[in-house]
PDB file of C-alpha atoms in Angstrom:
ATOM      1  CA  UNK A   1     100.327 -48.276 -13.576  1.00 85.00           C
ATOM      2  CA  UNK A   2      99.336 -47.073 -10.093  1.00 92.00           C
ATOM      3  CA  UNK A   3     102.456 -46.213  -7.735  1.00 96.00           C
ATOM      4  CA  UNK A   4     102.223 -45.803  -3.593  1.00 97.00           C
ATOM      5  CA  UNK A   5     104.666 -43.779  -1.873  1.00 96.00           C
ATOM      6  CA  UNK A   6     104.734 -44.099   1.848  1.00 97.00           C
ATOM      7  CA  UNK A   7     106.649 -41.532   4.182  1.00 97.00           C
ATOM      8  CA  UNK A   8     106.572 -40.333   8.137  1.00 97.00           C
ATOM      9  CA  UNK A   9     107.953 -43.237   9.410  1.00 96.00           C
ATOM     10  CA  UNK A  10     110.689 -43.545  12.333  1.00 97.00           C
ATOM     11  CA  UNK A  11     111.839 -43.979  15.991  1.00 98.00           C
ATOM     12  CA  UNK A  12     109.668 -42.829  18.349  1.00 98.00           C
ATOM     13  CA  UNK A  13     109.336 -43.433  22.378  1.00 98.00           C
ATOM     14  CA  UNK A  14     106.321 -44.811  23.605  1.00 98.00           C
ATOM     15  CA  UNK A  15     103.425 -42.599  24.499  1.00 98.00           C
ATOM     16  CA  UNK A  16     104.371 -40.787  21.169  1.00 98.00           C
ATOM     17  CA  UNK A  17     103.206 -39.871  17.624  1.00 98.00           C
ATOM     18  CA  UNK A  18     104.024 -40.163  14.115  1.00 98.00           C
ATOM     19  CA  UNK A  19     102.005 -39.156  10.996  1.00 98.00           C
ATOM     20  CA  UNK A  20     102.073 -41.388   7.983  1.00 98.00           C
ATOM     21  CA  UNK A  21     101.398 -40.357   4.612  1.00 98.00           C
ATOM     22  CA  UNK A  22     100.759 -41.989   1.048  1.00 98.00           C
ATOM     23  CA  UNK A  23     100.429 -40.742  -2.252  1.00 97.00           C
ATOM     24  CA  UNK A  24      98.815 -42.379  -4.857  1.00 96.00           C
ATOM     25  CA  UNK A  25      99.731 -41.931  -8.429  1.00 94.00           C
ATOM     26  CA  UNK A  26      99.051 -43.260 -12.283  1.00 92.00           C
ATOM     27  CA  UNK A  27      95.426 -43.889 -13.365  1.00 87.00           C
ATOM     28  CA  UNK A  28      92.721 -44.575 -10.247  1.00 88.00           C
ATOM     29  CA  UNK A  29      89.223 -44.412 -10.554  1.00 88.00           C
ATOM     30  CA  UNK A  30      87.711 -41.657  -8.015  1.00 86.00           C
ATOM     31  CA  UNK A  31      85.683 -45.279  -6.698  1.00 90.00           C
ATOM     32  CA  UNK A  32      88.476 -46.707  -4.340  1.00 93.00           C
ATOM     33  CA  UNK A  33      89.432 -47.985  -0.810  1.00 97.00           C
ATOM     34  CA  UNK A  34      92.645 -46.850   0.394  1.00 97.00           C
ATOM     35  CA  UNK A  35      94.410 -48.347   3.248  1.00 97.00           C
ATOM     36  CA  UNK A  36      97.341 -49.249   5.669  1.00 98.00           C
ATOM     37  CA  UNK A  37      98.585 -52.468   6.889  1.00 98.00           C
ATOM     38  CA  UNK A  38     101.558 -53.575   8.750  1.00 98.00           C
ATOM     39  CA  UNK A  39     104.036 -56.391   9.374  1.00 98.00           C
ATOM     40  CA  UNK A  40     106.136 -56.507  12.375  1.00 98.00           C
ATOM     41  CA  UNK A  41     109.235 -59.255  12.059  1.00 96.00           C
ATOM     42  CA  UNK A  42     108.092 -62.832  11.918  1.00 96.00           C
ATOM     43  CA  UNK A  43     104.368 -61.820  11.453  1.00 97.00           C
ATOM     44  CA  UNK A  44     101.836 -62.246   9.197  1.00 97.00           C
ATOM     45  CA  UNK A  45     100.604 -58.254   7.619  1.00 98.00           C
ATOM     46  CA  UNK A  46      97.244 -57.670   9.214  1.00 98.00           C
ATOM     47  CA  UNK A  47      94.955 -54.716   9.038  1.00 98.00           C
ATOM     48  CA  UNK A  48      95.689 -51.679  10.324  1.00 98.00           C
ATOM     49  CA  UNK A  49      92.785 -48.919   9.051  1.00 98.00           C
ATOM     50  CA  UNK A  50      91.100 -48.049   5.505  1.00 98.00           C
ATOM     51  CA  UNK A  51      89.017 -45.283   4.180  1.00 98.00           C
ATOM     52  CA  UNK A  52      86.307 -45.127   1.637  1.00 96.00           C
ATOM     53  CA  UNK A  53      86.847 -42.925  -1.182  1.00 93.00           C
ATOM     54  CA  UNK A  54      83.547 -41.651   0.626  1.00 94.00           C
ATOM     55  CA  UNK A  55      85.175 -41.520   4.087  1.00 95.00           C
ATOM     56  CA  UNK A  56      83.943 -44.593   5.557  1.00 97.00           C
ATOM     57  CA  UNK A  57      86.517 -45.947   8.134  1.00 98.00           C
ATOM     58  CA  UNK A  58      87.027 -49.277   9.262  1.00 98.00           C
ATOM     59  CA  UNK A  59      89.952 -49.966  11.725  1.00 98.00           C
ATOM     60  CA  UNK A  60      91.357 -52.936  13.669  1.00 98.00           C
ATOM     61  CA  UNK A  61      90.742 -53.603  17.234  1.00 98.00           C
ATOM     62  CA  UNK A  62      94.318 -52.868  18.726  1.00 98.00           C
ATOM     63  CA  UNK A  63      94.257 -49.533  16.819  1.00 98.00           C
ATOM     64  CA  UNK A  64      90.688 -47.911  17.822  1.00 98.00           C
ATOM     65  CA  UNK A  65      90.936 -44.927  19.853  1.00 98.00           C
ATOM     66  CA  UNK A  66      94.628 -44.408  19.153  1.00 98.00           C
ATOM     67  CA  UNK A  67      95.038 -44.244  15.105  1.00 98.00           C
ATOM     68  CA  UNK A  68      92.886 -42.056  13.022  1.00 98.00           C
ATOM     69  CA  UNK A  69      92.812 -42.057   9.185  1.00 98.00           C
ATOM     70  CA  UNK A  70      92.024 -39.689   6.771  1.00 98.00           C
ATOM     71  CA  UNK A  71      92.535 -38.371   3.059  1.00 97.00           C
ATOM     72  CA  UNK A  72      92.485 -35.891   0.470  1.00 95.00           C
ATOM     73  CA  UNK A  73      90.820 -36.876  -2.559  1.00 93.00           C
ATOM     74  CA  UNK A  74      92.245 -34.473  -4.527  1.00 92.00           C
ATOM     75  CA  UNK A  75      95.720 -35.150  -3.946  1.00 93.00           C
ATOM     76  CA  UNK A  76      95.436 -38.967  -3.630  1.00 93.00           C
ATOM     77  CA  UNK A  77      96.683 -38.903  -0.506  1.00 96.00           C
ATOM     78  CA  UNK A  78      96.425 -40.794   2.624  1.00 98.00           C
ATOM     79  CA  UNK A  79      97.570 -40.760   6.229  1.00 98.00           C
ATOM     80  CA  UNK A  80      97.447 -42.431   9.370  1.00 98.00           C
ATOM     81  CA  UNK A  81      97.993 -40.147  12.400  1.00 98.00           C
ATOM     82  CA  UNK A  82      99.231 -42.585  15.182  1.00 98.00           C
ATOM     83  CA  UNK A  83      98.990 -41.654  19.140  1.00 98.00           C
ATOM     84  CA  UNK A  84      99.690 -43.027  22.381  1.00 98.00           C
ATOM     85  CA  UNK A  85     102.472 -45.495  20.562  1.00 98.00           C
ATOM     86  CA  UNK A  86     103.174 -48.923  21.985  1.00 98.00           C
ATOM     87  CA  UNK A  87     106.323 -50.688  21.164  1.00 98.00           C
ATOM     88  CA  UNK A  88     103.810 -53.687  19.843  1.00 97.00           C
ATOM     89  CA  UNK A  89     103.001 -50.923  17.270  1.00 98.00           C
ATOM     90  CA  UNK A  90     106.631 -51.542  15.946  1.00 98.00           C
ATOM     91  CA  UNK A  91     106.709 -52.844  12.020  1.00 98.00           C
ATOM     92  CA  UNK A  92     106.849 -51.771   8.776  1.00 98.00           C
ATOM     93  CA  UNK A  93     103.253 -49.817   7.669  1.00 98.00           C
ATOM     94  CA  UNK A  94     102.370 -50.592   4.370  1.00 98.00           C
ATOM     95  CA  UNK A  95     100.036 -48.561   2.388  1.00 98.00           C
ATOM     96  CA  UNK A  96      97.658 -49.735   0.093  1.00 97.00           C
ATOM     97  CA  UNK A  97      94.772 -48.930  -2.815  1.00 97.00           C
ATOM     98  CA  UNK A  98      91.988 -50.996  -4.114  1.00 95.00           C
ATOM     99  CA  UNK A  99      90.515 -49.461  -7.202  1.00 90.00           C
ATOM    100  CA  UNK A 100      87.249 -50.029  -9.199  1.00 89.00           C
ATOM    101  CA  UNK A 101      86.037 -51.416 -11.384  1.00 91.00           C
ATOM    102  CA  UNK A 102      88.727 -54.480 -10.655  1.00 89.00           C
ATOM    103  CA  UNK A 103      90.090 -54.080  -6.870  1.00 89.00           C
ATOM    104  CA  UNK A 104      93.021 -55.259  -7.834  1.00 91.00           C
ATOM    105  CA  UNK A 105      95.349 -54.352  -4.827  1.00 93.00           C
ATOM    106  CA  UNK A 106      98.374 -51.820  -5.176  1.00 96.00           C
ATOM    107  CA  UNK A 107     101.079 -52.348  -1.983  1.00 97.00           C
ATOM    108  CA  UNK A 108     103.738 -49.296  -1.124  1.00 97.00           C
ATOM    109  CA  UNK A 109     106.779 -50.531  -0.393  1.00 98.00           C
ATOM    110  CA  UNK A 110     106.215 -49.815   3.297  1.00 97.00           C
ATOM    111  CA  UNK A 111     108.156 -47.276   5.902  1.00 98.00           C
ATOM    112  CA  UNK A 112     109.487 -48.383   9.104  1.00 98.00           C
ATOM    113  CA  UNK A 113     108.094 -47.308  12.185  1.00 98.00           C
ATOM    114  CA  UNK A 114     109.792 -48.044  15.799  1.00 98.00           C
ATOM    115  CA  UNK A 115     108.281 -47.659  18.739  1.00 98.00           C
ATOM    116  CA  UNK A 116     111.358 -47.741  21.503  1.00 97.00           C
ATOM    117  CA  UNK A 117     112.657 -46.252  24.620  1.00 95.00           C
TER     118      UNK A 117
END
């Protein structure tokens, strides 16, 4: 059984920075995409970044230039360094991991993350 744990979340103004992290545990194959998404209140979850188990990075259009991922293979670990925070960045970030040889899709239960003056 694979278990996500998301933490860094929390209040910050805008302009500023939080650092979100995700561990991964239980059995998952070195071969995996790991990810985070979010969901602000009344909206659908949408993409936020993900990273090969390789290091190849794909992230969404309102993100680019402000939120870089990265990870540590060898502590199954991911994180999502956010800058230059915009209140639209408000919602709950959810991590996720896609695995081989199935891709089924593990979800964290998500950490808040408020972006208010």
């Amino acid at each position: 059984q694979v278990q996500l744990v998301e933490s860094g979340g929390g209040l910050v103004q805008p302009g500023g920075s939080l650092r979100l992290s995700c561990v991964a545990s239980g059995n998952i194959s070195n071969r995996n995409v790991m990810g985070w998404y979010r969901q602000a209140a009344g909206k659908q979850r949408e993409l936020v970044a993900t990273i090969t188990s390789a290091g190849d990075t794909n992230y969404a259009d309102s993100v680019k230039g402000r939120f870089t991922i990265s990870r540590d293979n060898a502590k199954n670990t991911v994180y999502l360094q956010m800058n230059s925070l915009k209140p639209e960045d408000t919602a709950v970030y959810i991590c996720n991991l896609r695995a081989a040889p199935t891709f089924t899709a593990y979800w964290g239960p998500g950490t808040q993350v408020t972006v208010s003056s």
